[in-house]
JSON list of C-alpha atoms in Angstrom, two decimals:
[
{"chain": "A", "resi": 1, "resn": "UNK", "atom": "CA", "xyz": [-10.67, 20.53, -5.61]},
{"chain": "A", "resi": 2, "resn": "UNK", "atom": "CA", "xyz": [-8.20, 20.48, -2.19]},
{"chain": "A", "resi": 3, "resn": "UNK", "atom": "CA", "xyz": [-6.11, 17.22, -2.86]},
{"chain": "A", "resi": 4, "resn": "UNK", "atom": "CA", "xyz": [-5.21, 14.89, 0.06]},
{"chain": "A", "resi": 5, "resn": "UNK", "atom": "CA", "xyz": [-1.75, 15.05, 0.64]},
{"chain": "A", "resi": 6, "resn": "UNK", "atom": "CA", "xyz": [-0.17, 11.58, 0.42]},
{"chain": "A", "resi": 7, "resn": "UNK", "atom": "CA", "xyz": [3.24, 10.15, 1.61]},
{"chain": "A", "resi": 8, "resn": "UNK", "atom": "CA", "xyz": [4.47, 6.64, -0.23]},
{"chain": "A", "resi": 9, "resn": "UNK", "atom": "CA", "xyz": [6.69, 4.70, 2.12]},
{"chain": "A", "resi": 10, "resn": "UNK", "atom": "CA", "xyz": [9.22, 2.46, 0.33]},
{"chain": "A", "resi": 11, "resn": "UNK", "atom": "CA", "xyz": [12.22, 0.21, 0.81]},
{"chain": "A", "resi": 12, "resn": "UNK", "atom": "CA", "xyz": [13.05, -0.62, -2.90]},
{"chain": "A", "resi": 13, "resn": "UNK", "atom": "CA", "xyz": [12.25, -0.03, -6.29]},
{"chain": "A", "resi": 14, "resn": "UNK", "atom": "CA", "xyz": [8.75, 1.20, -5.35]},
{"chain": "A", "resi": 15, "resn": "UNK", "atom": "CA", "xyz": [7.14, 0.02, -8.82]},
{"chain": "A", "resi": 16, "resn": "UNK", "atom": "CA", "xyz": [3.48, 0.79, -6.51]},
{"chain": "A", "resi": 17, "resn": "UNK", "atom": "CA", "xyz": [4.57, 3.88, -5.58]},
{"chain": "A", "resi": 18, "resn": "UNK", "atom": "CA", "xyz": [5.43, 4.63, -9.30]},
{"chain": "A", "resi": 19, "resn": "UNK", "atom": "CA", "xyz": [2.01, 3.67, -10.24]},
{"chain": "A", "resi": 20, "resn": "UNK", "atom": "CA", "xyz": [0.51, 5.53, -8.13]},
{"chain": "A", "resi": 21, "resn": "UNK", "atom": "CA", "xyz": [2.05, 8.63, -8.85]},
{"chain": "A", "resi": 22, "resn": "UNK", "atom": "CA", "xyz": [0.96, 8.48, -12.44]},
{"chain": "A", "resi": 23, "resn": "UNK", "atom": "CA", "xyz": [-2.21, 8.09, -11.66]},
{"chain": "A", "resi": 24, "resn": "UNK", "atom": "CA", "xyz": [-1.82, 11.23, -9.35]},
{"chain": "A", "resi": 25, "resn": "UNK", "atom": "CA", "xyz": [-1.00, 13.36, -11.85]},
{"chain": "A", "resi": 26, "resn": "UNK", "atom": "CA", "xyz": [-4.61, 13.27, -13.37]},
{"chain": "A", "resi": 27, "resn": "UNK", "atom": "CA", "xyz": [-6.47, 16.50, -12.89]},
{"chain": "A", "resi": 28, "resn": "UNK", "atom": "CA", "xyz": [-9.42, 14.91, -11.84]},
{"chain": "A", "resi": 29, "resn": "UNK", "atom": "CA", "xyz": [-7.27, 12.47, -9.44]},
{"chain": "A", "resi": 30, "resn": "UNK", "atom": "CA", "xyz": [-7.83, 13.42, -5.45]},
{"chain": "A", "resi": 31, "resn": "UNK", "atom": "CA", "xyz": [-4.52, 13.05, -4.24]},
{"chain": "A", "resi": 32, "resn": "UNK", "atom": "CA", "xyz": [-1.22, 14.82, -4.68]},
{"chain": "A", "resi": 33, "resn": "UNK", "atom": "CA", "xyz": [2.00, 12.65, -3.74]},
{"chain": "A", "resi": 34, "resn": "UNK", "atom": "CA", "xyz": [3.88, 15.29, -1.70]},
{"chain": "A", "resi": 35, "resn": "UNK", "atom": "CA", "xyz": [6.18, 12.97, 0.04]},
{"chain": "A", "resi": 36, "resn": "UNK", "atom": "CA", "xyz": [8.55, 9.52, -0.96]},
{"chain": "A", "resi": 37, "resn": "UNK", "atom": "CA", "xyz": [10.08, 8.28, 2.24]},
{"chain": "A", "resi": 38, "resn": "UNK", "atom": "CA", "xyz": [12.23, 5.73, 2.55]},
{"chain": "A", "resi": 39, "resn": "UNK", "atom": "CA", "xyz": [14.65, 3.70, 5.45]},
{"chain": "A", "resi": 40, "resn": "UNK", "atom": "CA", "xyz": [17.12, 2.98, 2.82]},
{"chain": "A", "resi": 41, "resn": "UNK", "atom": "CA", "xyz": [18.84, 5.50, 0.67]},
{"chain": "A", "resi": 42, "resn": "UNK", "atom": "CA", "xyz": [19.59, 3.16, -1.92]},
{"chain": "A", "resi": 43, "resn": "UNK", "atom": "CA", "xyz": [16.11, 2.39, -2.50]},
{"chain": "A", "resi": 44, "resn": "UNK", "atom": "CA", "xyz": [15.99, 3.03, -6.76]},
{"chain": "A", "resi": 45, "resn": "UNK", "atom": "CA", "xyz": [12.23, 4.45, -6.00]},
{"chain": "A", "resi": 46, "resn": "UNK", "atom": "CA", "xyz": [13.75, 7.43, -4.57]},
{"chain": "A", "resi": 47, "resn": "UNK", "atom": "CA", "xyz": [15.56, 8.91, -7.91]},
{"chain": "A", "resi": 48, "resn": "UNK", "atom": "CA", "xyz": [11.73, 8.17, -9.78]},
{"chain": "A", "resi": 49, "resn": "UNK", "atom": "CA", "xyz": [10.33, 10.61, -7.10]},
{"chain": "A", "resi": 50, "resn": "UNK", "atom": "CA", "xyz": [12.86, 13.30, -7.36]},
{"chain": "A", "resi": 51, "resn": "UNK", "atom": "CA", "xyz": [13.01, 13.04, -11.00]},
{"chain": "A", "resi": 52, "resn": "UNK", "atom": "CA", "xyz": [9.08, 14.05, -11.02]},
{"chain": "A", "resi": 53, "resn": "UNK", "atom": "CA", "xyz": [9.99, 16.92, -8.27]},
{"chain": "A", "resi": 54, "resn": "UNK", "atom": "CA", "xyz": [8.31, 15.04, -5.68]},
{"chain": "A", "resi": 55, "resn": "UNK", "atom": "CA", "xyz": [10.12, 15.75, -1.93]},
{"chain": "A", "resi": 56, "resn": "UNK", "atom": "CA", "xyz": [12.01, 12.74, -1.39]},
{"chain": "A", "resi": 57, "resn": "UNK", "atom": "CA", "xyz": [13.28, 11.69, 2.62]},
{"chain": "A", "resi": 58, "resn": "UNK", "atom": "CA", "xyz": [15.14, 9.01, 3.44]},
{"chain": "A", "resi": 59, "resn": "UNK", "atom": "CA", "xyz": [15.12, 8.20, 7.25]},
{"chain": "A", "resi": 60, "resn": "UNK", "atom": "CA", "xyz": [17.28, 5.20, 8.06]},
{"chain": "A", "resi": 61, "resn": "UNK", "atom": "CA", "xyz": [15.79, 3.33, 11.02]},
{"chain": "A", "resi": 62, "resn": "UNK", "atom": "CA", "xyz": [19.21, 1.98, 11.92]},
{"chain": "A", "resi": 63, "resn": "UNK", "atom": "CA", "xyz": [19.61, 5.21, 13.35]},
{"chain": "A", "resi": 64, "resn": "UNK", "atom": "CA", "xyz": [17.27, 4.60, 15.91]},
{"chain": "A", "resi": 65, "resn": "UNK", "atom": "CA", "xyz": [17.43, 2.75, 19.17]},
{"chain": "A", "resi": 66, "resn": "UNK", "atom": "CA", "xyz": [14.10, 0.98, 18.78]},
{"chain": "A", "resi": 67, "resn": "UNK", "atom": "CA", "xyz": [11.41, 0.51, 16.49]},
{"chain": "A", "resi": 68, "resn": "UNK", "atom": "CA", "xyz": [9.38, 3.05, 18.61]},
{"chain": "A", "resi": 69, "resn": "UNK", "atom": "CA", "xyz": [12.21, 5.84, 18.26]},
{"chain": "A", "resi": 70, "resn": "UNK", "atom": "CA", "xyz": [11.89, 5.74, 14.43]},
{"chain": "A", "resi": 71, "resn": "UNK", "atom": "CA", "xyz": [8.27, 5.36, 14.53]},
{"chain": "A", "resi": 72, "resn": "UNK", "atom": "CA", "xyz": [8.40, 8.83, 16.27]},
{"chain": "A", "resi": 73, "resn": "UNK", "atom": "CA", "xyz": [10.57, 10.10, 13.46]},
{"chain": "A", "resi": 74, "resn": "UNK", "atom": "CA", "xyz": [8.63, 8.87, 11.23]},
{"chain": "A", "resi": 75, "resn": "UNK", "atom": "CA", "xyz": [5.54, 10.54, 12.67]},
{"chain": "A", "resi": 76, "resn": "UNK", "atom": "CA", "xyz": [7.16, 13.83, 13.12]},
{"chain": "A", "resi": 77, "resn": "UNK", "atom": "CA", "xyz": [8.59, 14.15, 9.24]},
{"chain": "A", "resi": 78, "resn": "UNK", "atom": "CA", "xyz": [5.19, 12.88, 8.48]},
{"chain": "A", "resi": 79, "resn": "UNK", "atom": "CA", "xyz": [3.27, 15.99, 10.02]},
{"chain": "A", "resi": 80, "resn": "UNK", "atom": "CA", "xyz": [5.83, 18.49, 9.24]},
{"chain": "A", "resi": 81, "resn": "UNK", "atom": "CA", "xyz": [5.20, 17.90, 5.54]},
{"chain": "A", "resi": 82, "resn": "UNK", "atom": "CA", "xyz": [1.65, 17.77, 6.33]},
{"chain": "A", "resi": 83, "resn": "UNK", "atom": "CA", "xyz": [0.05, 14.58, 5.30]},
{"chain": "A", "resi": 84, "resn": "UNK", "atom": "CA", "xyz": [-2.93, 13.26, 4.81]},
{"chain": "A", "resi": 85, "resn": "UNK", "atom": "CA", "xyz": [-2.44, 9.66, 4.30]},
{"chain": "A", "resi": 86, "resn": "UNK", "atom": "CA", "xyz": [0.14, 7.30, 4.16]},
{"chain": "A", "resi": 87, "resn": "UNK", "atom": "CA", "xyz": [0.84, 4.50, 1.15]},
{"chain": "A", "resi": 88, "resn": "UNK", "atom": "CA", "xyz": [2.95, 1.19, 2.14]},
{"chain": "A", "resi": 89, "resn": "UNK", "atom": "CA", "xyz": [4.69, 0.17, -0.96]},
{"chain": "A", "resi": 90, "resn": "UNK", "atom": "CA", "xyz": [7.17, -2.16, -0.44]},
{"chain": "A", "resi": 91, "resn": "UNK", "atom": "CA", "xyz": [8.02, -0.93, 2.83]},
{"chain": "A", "resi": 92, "resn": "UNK", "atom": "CA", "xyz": [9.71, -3.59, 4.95]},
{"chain": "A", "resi": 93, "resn": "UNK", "atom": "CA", "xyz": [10.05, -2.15, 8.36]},
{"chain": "A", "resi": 94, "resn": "UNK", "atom": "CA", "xyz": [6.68, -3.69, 10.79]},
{"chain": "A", "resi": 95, "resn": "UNK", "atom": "CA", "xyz": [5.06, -0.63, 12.35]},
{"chain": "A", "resi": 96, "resn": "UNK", "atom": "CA", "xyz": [4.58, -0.33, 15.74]},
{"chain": "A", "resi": 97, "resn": "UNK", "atom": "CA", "xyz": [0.81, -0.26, 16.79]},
{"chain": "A", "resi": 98, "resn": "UNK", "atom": "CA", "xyz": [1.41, 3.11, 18.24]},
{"chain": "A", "resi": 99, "resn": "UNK", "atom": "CA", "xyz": [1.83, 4.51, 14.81]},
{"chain": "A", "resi": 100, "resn": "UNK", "atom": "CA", "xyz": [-0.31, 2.42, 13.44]},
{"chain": "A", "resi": 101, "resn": "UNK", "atom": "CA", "xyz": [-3.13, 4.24, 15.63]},
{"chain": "A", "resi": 102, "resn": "UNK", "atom": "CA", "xyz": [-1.99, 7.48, 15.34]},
{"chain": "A", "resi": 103, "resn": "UNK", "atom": "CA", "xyz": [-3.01, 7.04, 11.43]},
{"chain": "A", "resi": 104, "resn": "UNK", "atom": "CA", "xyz": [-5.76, 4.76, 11.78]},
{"chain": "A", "resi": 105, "resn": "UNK", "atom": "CA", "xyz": [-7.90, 4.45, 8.35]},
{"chain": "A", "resi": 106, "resn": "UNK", "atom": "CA", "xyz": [-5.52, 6.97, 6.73]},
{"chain": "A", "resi": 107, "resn": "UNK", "atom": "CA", "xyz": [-2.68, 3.78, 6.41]},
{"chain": "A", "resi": 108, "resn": "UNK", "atom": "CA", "xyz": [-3.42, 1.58, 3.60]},
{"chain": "A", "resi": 109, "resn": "UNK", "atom": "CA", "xyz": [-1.02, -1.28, 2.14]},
{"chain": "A", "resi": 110, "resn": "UNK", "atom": "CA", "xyz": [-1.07, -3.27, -1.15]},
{"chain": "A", "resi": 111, "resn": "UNK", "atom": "CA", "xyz": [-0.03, -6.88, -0.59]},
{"chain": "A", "resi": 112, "resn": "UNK", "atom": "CA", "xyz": [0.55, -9.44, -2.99]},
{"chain": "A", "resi": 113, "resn": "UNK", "atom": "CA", "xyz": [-2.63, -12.03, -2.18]},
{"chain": "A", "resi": 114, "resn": "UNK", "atom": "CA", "xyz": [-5.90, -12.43, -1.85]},
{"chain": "A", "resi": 115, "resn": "UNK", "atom": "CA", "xyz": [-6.13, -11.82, 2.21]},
{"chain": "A", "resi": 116, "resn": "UNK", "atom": "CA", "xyz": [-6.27, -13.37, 4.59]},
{"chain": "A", "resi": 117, "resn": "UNK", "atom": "CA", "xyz": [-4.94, -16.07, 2.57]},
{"chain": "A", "resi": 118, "resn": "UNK", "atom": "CA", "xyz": [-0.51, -16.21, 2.14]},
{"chain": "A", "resi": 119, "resn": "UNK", "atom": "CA", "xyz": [0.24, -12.99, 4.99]},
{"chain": "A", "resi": 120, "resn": "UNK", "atom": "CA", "xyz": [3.67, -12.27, 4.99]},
{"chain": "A", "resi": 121, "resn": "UNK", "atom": "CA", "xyz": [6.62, -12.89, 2.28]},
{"chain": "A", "resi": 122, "resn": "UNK", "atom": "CA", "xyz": [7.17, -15.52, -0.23]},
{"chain": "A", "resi": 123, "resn": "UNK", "atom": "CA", "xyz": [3.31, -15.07, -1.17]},
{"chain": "A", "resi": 124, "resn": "UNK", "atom": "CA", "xyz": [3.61, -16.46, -4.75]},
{"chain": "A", "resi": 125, "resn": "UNK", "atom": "CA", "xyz": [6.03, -19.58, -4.00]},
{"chain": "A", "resi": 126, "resn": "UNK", "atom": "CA", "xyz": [3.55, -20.43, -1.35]},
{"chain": "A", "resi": 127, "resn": "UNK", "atom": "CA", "xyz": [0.73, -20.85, -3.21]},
{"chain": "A", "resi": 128, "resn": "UNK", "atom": "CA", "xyz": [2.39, -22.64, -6.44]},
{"chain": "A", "resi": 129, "resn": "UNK", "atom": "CA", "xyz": [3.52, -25.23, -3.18]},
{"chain": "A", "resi": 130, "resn": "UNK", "atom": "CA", "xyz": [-0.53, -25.27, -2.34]},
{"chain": "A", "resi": 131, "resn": "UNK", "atom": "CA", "xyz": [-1.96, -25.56, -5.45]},
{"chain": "A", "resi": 132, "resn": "UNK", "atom": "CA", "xyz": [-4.16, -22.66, -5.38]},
{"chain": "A", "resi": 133, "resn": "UNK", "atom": "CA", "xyz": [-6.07, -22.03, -8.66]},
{"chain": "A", "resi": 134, "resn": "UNK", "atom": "CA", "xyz": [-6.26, -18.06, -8.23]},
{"chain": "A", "resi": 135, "resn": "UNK", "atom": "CA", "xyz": [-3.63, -16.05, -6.39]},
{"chain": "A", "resi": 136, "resn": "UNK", "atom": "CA", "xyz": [-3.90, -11.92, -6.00]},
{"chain": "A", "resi": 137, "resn": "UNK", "atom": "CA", "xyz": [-3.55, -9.14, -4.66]},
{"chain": "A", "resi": 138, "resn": "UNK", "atom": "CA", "xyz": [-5.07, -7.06, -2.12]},
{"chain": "A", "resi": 139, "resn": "UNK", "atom": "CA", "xyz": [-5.42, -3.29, -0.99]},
{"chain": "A", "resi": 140, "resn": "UNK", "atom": "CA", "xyz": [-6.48, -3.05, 2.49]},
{"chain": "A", "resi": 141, "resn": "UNK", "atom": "CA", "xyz": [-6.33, -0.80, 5.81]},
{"chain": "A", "resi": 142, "resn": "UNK", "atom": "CA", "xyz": [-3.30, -1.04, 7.82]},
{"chain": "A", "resi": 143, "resn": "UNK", "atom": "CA", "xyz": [-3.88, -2.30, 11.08]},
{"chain": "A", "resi": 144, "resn": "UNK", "atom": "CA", "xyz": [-0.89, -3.52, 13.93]},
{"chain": "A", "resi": 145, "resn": "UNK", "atom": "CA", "xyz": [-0.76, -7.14, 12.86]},
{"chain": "A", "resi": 146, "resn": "UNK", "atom": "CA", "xyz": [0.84, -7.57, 9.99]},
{"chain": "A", "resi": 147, "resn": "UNK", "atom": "CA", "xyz": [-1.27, -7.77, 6.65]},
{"chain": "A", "resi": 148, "resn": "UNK", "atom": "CA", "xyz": [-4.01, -7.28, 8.67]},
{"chain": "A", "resi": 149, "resn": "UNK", "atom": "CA", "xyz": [-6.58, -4.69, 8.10]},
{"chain": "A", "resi": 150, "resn": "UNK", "atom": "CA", "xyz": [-10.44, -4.43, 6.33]},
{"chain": "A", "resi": 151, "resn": "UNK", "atom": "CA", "xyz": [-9.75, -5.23, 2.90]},
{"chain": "A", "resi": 152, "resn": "UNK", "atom": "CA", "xyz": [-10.58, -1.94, 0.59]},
{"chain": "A", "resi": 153, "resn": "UNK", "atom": "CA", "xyz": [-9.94, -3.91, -3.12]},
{"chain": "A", "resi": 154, "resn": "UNK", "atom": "CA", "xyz": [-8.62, -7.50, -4.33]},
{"chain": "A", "resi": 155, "resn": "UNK", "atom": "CA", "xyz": [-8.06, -8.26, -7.44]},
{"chain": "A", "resi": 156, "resn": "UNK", "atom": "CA", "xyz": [-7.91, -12.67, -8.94]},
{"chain": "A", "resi": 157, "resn": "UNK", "atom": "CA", "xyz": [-5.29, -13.96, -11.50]},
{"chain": "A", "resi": 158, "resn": "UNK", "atom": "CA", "xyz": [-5.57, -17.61, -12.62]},
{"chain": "A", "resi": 159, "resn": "UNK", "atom": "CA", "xyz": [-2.84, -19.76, -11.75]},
{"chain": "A", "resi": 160, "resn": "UNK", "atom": "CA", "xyz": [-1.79, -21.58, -15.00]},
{"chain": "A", "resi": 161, "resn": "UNK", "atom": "CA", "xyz": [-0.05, -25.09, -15.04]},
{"chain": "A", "resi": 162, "resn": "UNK", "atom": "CA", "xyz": [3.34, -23.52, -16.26]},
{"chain": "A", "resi": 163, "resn": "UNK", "atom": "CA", "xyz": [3.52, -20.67, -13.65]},
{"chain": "A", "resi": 164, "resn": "UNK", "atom": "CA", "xyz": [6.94, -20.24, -11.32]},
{"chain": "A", "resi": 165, "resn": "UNK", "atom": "CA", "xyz": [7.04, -17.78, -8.75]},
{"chain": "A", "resi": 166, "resn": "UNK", "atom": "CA", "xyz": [8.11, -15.48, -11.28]},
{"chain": "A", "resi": 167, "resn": "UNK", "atom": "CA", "xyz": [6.06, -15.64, -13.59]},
{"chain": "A", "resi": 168, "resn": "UNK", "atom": "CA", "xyz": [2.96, -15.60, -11.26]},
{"chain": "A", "resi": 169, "resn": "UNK", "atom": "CA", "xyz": [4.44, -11.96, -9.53]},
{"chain": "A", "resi": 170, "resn": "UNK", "atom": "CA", "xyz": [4.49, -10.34, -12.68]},
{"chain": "A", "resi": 171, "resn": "UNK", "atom": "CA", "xyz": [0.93, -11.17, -13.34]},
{"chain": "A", "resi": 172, "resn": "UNK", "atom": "CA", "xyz": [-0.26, -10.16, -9.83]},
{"chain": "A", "resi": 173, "resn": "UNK", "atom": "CA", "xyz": [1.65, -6.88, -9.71]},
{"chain": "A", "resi": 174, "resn": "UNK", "atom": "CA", "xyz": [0.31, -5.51, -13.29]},
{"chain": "A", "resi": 175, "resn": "UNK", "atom": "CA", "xyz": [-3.51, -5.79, -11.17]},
{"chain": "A", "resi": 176, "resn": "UNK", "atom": "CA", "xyz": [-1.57, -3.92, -7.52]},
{"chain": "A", "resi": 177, "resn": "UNK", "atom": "CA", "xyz": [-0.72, -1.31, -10.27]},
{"chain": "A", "resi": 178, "resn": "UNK", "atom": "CA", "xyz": [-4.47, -0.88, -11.05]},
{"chain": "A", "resi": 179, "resn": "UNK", "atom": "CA", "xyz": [-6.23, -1.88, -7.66]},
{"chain": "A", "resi": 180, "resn": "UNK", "atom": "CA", "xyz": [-3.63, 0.59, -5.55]},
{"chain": "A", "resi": 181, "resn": "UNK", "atom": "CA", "xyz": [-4.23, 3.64, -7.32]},
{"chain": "A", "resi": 182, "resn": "UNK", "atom": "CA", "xyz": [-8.27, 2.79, -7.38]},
{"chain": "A", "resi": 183, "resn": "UNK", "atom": "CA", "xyz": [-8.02, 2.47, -3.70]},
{"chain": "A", "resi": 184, "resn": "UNK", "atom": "CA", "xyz": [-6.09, 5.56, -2.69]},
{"chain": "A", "resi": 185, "resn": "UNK", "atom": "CA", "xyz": [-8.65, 7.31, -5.04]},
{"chain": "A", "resi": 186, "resn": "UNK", "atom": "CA", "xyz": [-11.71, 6.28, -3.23]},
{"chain": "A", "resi": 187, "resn": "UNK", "atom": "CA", "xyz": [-9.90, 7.15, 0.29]},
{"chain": "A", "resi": 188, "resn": "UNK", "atom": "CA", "xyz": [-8.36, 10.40, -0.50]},
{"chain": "A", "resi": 189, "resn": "UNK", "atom": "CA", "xyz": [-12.45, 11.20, -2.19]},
{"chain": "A", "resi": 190, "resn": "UNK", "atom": "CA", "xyz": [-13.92, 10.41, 1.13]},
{"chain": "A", "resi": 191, "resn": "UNK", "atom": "CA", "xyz": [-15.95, 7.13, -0.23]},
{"chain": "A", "resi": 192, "resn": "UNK", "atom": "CA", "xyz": [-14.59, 4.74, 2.22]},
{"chain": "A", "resi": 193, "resn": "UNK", "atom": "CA", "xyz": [-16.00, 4.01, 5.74]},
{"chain": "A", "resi": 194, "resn": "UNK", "atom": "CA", "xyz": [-14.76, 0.96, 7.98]},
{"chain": "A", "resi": 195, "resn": "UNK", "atom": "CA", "xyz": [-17.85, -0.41, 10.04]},
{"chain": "A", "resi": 196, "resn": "UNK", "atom": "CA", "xyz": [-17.44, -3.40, 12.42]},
{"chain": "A", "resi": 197, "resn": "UNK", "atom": "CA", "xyz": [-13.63, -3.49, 10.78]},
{"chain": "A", "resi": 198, "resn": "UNK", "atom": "CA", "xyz": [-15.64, -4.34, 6.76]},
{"chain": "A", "resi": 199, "resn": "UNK", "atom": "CA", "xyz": [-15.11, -1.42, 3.82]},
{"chain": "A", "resi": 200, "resn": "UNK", "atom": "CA", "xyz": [-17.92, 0.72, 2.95]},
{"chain": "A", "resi": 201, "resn": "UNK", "atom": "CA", "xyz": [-18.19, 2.46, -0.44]},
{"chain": "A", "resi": 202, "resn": "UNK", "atom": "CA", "xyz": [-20.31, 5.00, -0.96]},
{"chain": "A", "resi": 203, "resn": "UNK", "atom": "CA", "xyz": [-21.81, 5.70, -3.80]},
{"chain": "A", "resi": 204, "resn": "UNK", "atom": "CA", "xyz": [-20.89, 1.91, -5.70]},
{"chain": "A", "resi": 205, "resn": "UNK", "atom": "CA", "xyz": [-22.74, 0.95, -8.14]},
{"chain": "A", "resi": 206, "resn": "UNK", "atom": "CA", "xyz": [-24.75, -1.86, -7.18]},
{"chain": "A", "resi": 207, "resn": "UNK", "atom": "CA", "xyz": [-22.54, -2.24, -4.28]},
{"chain": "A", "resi": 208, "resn": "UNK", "atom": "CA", "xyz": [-18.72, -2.27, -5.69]},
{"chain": "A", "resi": 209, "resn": "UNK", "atom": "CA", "xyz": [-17.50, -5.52, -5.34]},
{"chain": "A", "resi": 210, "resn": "UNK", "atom": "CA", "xyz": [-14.27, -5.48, -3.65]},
{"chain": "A", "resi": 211, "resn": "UNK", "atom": "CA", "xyz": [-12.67, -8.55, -6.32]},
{"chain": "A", "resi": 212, "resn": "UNK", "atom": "CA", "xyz": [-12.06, -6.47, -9.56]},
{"chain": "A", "resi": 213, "resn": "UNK", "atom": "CA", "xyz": [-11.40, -8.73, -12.59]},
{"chain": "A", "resi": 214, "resn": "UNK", "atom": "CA", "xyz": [-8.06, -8.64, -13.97]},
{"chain": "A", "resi": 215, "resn": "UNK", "atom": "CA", "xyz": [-8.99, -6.84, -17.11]},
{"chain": "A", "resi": 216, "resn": "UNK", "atom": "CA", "xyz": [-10.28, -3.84, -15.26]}
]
């Protein structure tokens, strides 16, 4: 089996990226991790990758006049190592759509909701201060706007009485750690299509629901 070669992108601790490199190293798993970038060198996710002799690149976009400039960078390490597809994980730089469409359907992005619902930061907060009953996460396409894209996976949690933001972003990120991996699986095996900007699975049983239960 010829593994898709996959870069993570990260800014921080890169727990996603961590998970999905353990599922990586399955035999059966599609995908190699060849490539940690990151636009901070302190980022603790880098010393994970390198401890795991994964090629690690950190490409600070302050060195860059614009966000075009380091998207080019960014492009050009990205093709020099040869990659396939590209995992956001905690990556907090916005893409420009020019990148974004020079990887088009070969991007995707975990994100702590249930999309459309909560885009951008302080995702958990938000919906305690709504009320919501289920909060989660999502796995989706990238696309130029941000956490926007045809969602690939989402997984639910229950919101309980007690919950703080805290509490309710550990809970979520144990199901990214299950629903990122399954996603970059079913890319890098060539099961997902995007039609009319909606996910396609082939070969789901029954139609694979994109909501996967928490105790999957």
């Amino acid at each position: 089996m010829t593994k898709k070669r996959v870069a993570v992108l990260i800014s921080g601790r890169g727990s996603n990226m961590a998970a999905l490199v353990k599922a990586a190293e399955r035999a059966d798993f599609p995908a190699q991790i060849a490539l940690v970038l990151s636009n901070r060198a302190d980022a603790a996710g880098l010393a994970f990758a390198a401890e795991r002799g994964i090629e690690t690149v950190v490409l600070s976009h302050r060195d860059y006049a614009d966000r075009l400039a380091f998207d080019a960078a960014l492009d050009a390490q990205l093709r020099v190592t040869g990659i396939d597809i590209i995992c956001l994980a905690g990556f907090m730089r916005l893409l420009t759509p020019w990148l974004v469409e020079r990887w088009r359907d070969r991007m995707i992005n975990v994100h702590p909701s249930l999309l459309p619902a909560f885009k951008g930061l302080d995702t958990h907060a938000r919906a305690l201060a709504l009320g919501v009953r289920f909060h989660g996460c999502t796995v989706h396409f990238v696309r130029a706007e941000m956490d926007e894209g045809p969602i690939i996976l989402q997984a639910a949690v229950p919101v309980e009485a007690d919950d703080t933001p805290d509490t309710l972003a550990a809970r979520v990120l144990v199901q990214e750690h299950v629903i990122y991996p399954k996603g970059l699986e079913l890319l890098a095996a060539g099961r997902l299509t995007v039609e009319d900007e909606r996910v396609a699975i082939a070969g789901a049983r029954g139609g694979l629901p994109t909501l996967v239960a928490p105790s999957v």
